[in-house]
PDB file of C-alpha atoms and ligand atoms in Angstrom:
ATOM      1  CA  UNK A   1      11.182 -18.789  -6.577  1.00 68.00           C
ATOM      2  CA  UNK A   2      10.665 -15.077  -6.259  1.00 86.00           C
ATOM      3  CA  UNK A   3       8.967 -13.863  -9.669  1.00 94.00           C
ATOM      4  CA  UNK A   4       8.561  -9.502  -9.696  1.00 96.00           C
ATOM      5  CA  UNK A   5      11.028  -8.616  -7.169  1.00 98.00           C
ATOM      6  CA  UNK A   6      13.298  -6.616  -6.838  1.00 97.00           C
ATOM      7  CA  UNK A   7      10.827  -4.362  -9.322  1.00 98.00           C
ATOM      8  CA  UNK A   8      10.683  -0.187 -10.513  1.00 98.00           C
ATOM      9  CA  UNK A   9       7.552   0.259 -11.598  1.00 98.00           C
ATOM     10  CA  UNK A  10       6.031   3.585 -13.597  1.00 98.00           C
ATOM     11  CA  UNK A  11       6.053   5.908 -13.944  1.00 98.00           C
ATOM     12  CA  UNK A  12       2.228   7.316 -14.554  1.00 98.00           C
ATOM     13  CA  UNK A  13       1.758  10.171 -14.727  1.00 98.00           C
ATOM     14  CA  UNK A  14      -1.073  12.395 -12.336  1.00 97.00           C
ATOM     15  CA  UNK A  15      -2.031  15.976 -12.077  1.00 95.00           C
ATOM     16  CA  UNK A  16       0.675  15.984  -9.346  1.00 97.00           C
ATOM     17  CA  UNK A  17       3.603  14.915 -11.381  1.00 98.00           C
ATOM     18  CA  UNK A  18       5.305  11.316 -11.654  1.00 98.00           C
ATOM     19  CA  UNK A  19       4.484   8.181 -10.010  1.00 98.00           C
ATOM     20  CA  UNK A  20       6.524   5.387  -9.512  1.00 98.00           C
ATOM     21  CA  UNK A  21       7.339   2.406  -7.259  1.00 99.00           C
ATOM     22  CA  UNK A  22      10.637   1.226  -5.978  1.00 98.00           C
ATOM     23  CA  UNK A  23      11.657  -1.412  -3.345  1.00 98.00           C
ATOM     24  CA  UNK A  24      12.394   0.182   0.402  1.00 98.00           C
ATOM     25  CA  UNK A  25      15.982   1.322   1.037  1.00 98.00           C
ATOM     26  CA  UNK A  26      18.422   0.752   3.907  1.00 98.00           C
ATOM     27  CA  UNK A  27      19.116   4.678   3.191  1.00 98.00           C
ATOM     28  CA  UNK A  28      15.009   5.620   3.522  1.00 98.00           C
ATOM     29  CA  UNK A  29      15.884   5.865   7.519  1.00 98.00           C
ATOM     30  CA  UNK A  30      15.210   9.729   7.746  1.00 98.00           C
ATOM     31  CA  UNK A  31      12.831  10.150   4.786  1.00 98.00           C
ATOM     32  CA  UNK A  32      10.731   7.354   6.460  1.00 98.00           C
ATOM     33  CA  UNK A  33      10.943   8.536  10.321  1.00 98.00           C
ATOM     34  CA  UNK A  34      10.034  12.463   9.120  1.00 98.00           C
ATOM     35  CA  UNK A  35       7.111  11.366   7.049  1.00 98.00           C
ATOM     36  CA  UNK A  36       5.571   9.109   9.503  1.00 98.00           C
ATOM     37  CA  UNK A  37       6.176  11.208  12.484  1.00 98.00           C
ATOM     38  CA  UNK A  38       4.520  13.905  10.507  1.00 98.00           C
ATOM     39  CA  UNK A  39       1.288  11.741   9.619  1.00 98.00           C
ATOM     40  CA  UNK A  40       0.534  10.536  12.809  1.00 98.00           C
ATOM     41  CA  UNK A  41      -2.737  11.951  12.999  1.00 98.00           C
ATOM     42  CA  UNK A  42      -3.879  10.648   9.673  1.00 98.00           C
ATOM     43  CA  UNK A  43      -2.132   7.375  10.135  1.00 98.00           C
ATOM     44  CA  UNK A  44      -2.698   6.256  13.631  1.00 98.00           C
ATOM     45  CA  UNK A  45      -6.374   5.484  12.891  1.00 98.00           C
ATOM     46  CA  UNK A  46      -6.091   3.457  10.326  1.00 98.00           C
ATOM     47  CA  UNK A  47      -2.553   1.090  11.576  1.00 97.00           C
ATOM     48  CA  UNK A  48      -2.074  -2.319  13.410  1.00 96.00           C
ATOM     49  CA  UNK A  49      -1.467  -1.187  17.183  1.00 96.00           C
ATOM     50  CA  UNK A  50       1.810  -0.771  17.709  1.00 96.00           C
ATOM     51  CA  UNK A  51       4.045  -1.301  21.081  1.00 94.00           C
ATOM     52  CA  UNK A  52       5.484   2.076  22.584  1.00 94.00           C
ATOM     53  CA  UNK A  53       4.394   5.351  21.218  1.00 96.00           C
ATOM     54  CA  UNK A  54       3.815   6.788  17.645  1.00 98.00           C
ATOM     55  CA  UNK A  55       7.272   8.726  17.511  1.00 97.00           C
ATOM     56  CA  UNK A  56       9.381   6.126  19.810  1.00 97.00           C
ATOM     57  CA  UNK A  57       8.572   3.508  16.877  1.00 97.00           C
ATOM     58  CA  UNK A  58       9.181   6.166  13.807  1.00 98.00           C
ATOM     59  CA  UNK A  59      12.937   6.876  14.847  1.00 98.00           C
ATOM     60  CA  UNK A  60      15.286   6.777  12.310  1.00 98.00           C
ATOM     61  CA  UNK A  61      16.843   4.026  14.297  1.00 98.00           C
ATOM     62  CA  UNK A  62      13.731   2.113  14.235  1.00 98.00           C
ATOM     63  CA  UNK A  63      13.911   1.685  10.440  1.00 98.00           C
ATOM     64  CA  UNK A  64      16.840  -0.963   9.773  1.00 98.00           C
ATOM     65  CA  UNK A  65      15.225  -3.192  11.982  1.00 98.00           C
ATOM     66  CA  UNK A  66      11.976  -3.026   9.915  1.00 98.00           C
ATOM     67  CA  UNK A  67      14.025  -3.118   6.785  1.00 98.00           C
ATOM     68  CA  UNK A  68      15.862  -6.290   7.630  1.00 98.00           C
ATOM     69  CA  UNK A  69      12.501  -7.908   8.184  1.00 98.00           C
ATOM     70  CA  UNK A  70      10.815  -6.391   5.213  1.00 98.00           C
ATOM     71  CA  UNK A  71      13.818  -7.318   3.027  1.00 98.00           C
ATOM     72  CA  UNK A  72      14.122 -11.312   4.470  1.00 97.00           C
ATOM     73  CA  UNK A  73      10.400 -11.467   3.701  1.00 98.00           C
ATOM     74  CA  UNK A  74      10.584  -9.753   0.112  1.00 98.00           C
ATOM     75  CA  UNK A  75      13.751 -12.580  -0.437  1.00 97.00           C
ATOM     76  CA  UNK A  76      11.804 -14.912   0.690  1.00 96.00           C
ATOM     77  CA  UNK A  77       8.837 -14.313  -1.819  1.00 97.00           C
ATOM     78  CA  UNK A  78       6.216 -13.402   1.004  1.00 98.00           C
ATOM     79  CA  UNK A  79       6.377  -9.618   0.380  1.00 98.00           C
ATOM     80  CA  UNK A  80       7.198  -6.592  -1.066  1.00 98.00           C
ATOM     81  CA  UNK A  81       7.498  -3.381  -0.354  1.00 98.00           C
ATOM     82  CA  UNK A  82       7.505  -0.348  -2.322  1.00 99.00           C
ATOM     83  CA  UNK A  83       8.044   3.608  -1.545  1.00 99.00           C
ATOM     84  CA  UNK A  84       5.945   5.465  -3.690  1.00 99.00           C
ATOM     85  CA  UNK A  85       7.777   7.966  -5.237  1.00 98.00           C
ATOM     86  CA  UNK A  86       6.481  11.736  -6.988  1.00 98.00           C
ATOM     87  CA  UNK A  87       8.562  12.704  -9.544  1.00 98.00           C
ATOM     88  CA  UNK A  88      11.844  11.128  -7.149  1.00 98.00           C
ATOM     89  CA  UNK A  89      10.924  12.199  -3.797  1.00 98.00           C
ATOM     90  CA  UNK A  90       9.676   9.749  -1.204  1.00 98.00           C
ATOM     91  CA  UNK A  91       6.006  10.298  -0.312  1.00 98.00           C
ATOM     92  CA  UNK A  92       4.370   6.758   0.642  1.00 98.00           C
ATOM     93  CA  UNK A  93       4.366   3.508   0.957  1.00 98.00           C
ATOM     94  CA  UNK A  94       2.923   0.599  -0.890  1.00 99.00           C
ATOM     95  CA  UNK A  95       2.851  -3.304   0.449  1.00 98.00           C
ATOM     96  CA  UNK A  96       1.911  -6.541  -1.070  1.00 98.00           C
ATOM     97  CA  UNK A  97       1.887  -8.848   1.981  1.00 98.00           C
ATOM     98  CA  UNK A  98       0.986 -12.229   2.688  1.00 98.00           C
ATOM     99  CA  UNK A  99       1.467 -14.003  -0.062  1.00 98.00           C
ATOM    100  CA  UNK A 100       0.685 -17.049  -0.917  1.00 98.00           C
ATOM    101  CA  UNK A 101       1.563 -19.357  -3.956  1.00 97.00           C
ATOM    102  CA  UNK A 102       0.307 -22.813  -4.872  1.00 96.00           C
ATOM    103  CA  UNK A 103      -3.070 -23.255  -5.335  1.00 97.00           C
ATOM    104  CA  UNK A 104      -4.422 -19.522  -4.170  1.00 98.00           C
ATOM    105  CA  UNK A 105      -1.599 -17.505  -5.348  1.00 98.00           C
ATOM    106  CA  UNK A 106      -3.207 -14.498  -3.409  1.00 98.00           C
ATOM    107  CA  UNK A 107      -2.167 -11.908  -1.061  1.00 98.00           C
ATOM    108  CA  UNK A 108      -3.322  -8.814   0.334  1.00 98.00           C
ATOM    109  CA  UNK A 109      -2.397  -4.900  -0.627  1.00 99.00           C
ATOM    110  CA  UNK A 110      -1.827  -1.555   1.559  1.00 98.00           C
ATOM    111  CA  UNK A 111      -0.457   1.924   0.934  1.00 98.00           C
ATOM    112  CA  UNK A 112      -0.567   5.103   2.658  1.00 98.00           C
ATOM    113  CA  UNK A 113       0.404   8.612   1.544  1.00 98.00           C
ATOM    114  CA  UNK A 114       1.707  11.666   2.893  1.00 98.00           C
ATOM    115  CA  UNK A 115      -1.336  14.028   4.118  1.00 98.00           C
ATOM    116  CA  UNK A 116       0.080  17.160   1.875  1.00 98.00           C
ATOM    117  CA  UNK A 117       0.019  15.163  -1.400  1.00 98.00           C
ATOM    118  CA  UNK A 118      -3.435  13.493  -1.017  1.00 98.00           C
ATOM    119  CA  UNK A 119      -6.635  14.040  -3.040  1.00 97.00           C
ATOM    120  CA  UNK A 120      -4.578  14.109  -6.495  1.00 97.00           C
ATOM    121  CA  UNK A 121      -4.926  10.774  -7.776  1.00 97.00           C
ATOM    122  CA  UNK A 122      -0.941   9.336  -5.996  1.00 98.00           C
ATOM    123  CA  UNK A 123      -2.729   6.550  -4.180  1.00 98.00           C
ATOM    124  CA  UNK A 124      -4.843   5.486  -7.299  1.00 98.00           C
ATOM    125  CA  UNK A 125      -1.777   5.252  -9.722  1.00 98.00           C
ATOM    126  CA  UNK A 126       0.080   3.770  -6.921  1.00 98.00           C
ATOM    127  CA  UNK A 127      -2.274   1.149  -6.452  1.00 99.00           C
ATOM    128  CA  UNK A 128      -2.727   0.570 -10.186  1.00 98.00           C
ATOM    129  CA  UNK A 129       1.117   0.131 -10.887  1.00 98.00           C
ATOM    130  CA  UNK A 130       0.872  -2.653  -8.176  1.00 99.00           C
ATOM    131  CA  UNK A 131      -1.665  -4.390  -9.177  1.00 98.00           C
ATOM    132  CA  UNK A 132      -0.197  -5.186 -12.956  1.00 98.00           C
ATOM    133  CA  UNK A 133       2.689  -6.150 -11.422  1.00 98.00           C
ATOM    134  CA  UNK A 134       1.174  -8.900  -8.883  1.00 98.00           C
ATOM    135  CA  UNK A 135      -1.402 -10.010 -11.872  1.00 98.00           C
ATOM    136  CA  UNK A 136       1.274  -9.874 -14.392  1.00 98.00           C
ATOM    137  CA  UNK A 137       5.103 -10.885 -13.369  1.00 98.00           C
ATOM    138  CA  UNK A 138       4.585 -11.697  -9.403  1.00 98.00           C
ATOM    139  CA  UNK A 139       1.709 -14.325 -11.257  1.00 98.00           C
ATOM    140  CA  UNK A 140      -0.712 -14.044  -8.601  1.00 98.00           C
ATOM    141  CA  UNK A 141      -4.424 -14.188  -9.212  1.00 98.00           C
ATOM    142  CA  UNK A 142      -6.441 -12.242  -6.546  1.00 98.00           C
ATOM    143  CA  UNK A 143      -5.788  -9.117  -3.864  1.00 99.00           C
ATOM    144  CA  UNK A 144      -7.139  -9.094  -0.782  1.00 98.00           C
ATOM    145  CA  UNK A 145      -7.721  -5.062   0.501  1.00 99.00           C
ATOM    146  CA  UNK A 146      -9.486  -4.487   4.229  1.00 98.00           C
ATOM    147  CA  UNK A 147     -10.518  -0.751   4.753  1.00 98.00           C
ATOM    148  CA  UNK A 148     -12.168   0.646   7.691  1.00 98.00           C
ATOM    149  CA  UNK A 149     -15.768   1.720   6.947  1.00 98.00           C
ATOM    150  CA  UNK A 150     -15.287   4.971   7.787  1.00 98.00           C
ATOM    151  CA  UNK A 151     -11.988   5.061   5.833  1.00 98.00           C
ATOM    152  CA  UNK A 152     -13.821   6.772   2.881  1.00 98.00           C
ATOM    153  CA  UNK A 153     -10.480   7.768   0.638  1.00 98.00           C
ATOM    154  CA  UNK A 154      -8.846   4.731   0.792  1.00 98.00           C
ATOM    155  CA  UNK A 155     -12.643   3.026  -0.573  1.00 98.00           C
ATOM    156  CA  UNK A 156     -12.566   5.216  -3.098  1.00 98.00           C
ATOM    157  CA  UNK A 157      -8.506   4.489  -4.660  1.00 98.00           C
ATOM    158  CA  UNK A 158     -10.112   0.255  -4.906  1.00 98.00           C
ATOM    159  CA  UNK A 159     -13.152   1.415  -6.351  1.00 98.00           C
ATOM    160  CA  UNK A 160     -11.286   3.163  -9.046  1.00 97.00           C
ATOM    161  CA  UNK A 161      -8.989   0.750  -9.662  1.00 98.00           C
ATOM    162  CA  UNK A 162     -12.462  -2.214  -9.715  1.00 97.00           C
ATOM    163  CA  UNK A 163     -11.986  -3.742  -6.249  1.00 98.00           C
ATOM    164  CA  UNK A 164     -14.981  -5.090  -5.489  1.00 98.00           C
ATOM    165  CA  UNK A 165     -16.478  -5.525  -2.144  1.00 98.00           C
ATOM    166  CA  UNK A 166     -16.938  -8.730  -0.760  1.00 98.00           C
ATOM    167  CA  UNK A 167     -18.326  -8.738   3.020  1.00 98.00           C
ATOM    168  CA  UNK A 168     -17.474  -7.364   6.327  1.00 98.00           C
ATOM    169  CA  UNK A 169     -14.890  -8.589   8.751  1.00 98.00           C
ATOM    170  CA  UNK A 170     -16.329  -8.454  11.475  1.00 98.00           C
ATOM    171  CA  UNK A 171     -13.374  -7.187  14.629  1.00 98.00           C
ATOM    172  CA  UNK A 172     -11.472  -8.182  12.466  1.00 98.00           C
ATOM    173  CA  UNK A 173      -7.909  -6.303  13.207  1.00 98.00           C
ATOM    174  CA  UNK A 174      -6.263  -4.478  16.153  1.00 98.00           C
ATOM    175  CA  UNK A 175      -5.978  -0.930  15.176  1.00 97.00           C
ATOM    176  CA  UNK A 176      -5.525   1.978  17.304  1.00 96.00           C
ATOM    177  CA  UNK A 177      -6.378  -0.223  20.281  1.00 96.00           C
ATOM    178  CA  UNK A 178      -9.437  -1.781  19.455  1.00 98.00           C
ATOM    179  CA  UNK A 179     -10.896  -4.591  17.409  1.00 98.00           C
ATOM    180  CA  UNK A 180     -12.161  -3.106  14.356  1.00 98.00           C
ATOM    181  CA  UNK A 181     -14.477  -3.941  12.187  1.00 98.00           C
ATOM    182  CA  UNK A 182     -13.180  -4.519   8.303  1.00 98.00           C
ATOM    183  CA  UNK A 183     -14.397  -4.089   4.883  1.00 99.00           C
ATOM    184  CA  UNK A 184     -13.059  -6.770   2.456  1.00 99.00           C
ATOM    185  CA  UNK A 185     -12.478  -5.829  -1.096  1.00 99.00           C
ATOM    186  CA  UNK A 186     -11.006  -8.417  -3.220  1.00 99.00           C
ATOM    187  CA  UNK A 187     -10.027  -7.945  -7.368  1.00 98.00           C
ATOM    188  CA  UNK A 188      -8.905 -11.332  -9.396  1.00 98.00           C
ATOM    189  CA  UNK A 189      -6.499 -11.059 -12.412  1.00 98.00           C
ATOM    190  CA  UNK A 190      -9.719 -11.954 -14.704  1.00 98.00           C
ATOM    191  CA  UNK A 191     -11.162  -8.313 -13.522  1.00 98.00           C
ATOM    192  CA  UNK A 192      -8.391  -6.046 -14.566  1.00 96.00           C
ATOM    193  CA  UNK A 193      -8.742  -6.196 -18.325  1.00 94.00           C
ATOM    194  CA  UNK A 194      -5.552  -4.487 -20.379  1.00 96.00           C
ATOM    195  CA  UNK A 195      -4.768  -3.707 -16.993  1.00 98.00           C
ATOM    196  CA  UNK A 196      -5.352  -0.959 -13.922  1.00 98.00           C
ATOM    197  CA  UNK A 197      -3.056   1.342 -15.322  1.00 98.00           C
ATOM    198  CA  UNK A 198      -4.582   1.340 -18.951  1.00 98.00           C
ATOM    199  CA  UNK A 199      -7.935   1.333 -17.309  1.00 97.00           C
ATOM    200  CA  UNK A 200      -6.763   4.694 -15.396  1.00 97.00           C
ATOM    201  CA  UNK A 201      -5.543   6.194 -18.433  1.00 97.00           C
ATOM    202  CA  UNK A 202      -8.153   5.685 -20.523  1.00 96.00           C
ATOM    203  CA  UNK A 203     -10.550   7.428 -17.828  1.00 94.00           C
ATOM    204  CA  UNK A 204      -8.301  10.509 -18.136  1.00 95.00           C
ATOM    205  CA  UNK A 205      -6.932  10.035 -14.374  1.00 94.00           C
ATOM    206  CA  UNK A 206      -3.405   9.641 -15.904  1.00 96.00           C
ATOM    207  CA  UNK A 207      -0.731   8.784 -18.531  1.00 96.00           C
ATOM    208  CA  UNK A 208       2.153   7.014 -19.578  1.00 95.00           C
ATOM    209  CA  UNK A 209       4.288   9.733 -21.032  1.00 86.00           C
TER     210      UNK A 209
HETATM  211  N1  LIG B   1     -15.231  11.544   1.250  1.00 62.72           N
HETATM  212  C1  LIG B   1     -15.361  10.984   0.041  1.00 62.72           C
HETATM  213  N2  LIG B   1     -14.311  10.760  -0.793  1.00 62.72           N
HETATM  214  C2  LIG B   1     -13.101  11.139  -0.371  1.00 62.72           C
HETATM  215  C3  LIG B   1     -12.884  11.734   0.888  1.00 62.72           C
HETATM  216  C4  LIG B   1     -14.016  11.945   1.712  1.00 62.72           C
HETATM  217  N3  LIG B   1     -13.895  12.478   2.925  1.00 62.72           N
HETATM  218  N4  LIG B   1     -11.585  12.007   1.010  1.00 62.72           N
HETATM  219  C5  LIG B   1     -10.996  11.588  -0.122  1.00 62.72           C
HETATM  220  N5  LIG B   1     -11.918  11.084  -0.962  1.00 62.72           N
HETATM  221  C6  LIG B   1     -11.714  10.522  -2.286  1.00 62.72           C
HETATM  222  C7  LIG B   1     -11.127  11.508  -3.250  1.00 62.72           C
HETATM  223  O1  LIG B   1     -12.127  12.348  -3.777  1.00 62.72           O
HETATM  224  C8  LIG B   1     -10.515  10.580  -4.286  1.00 62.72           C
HETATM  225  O2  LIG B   1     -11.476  10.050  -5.163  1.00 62.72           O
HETATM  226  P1  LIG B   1     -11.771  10.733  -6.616  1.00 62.72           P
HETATM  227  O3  LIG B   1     -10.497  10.686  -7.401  1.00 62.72           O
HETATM  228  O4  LIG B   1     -12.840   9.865  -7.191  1.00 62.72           O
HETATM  229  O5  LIG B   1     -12.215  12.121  -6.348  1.00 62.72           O
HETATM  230  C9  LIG B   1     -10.046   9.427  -3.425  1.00 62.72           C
HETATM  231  O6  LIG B   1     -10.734   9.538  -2.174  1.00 62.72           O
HETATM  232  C10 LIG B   1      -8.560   9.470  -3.149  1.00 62.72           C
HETATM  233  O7  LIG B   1      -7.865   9.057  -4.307  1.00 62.72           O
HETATM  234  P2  LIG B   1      -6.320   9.411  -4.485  1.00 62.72           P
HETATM  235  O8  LIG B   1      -6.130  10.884  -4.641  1.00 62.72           O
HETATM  236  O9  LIG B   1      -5.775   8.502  -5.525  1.00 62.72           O
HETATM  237  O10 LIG B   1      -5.709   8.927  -3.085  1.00 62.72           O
HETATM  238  P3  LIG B   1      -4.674   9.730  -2.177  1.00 62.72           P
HETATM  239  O11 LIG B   1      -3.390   9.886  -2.886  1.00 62.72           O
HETATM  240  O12 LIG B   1      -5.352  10.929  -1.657  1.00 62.72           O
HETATM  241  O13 LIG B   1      -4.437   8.664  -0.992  1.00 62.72           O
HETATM  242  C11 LIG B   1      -5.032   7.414   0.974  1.00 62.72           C
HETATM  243  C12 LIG B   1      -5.537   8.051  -0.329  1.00 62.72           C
HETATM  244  C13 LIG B   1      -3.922   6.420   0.662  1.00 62.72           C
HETATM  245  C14 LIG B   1      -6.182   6.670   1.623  1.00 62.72           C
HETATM  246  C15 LIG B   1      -4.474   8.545   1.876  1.00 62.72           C
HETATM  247  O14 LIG B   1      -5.515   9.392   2.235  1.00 62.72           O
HETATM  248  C16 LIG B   1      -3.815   8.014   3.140  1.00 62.72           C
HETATM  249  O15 LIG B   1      -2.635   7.712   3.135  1.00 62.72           O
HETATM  250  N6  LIG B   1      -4.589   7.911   4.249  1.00 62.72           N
HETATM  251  C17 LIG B   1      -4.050   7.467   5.530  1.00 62.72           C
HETATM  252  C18 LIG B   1      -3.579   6.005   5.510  1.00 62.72           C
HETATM  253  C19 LIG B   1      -4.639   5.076   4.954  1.00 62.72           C
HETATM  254  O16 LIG B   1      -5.824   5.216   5.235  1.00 62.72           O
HETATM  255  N7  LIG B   1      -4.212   4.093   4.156  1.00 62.72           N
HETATM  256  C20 LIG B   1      -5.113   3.095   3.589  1.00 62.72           C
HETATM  257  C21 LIG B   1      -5.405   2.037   4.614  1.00 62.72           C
HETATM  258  S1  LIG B   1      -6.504   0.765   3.974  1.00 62.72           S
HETATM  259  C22 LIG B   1      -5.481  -0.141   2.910  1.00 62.72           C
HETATM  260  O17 LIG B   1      -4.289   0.074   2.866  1.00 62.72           O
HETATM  261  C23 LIG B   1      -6.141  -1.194   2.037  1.00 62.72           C
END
């Protein structure tokens, strides 16, 4: 019932070391909690609204709560969540959410990284590790992405990796307190080729070994 999961994907290898993807941890409680109190200001803009305040809902003792829901939903097939990892150390995350078998067999992708480790290429290989793995063992057939407009970086990891932009959604989620307005980039498994990950190395953004 629950193809791809639990998963350890990577590594690839970037200019900043090691990339890999693992599922979330009942232990990630501190890691978690220190990196997202420490990226407020680069994550607040782009995040669901929350209830309470940025560093009441990044305790540590916010996180097994989260993780219990996060790891029902990965049993039950309709996620799954990944810490991207640099050569070990915790430094993002990376979701699959929503999805959906039968006849769609979609669902939608999101990932953030820690502010000091951006602008090497983490998010791209990150991205392109998760994409084989939905198109290839999960079995699914097209991701959904929704960026902000003026979320520039995060345009730029789908456009690298051959997301393709399909519209605007229009108020589309509540995010930092207001209906915003989405862009909707979509990739189906016909798109990828050999794959994102051979399509990254073979630009020179990164390697197997
Ligand atoms: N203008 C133009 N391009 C930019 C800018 C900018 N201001 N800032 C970054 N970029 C480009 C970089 O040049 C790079 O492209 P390049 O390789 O062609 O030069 C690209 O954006 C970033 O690629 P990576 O280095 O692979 O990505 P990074 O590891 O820096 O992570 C991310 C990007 C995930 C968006 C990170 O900045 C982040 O966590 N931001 C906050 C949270 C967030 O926005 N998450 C995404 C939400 S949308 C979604 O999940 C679908």
């Amino acid at each position: 019932i629950n193809p791809g999961w639990p998963a350890t994907l990577g590594p690839l290898r970037t200019q900043a070391g090691a990339v890999s993807l693992r599922p979330v941890k009942m232990r990630d409680a501190k890691a978690w909690s220190a990196l997202r109190i420490r990226n407020q200001n680069t994550l607040l803009p782009w995040e669901p609204t929350g209830v309470g305040s940025w560093s009441e809902r990044h305790q540590p003792s916010a996180w097994p709560p989260l993780f219990s829901i996060l790891r029902s939903e990965a049993k039950r097939g309709t996620v799954l969540p990944f810490v991207i990892e640099l050569d070990g150390d915790y430094v993002g995350q990376l979701t699959v959410g929503n999805i959906q078998r039968g006849a769609v067999r979609s669902a939608w992708i999101g990932y953030w990284v820690d502010a000091s480790h951006v602008g090497q290429g983490i998010a791209t290989a990150a991205v392109a590790l998760g994409v084989d793995h939905c198109f290839g063992p999960v079995g699914l057939h097209r991701l959904d992405a929704t960026v902000q407009p003026a979320n520039v970086a995060s345009q730029a990891v789908l456009t690298k990796i051959g997301f393709r932009r399909e519209g605007l959604l229009e108020r589309y989620m509540d995010v930092n307190r207001s209906w915003r307005d989405h862009i909707l980039f979509a990739l189906t498994a016909e798109e990828i080729g050999d794959g994102a990950a051979a399509t990254l190395v073979r630009s020179g953004r990164a390697s197997f070994h």
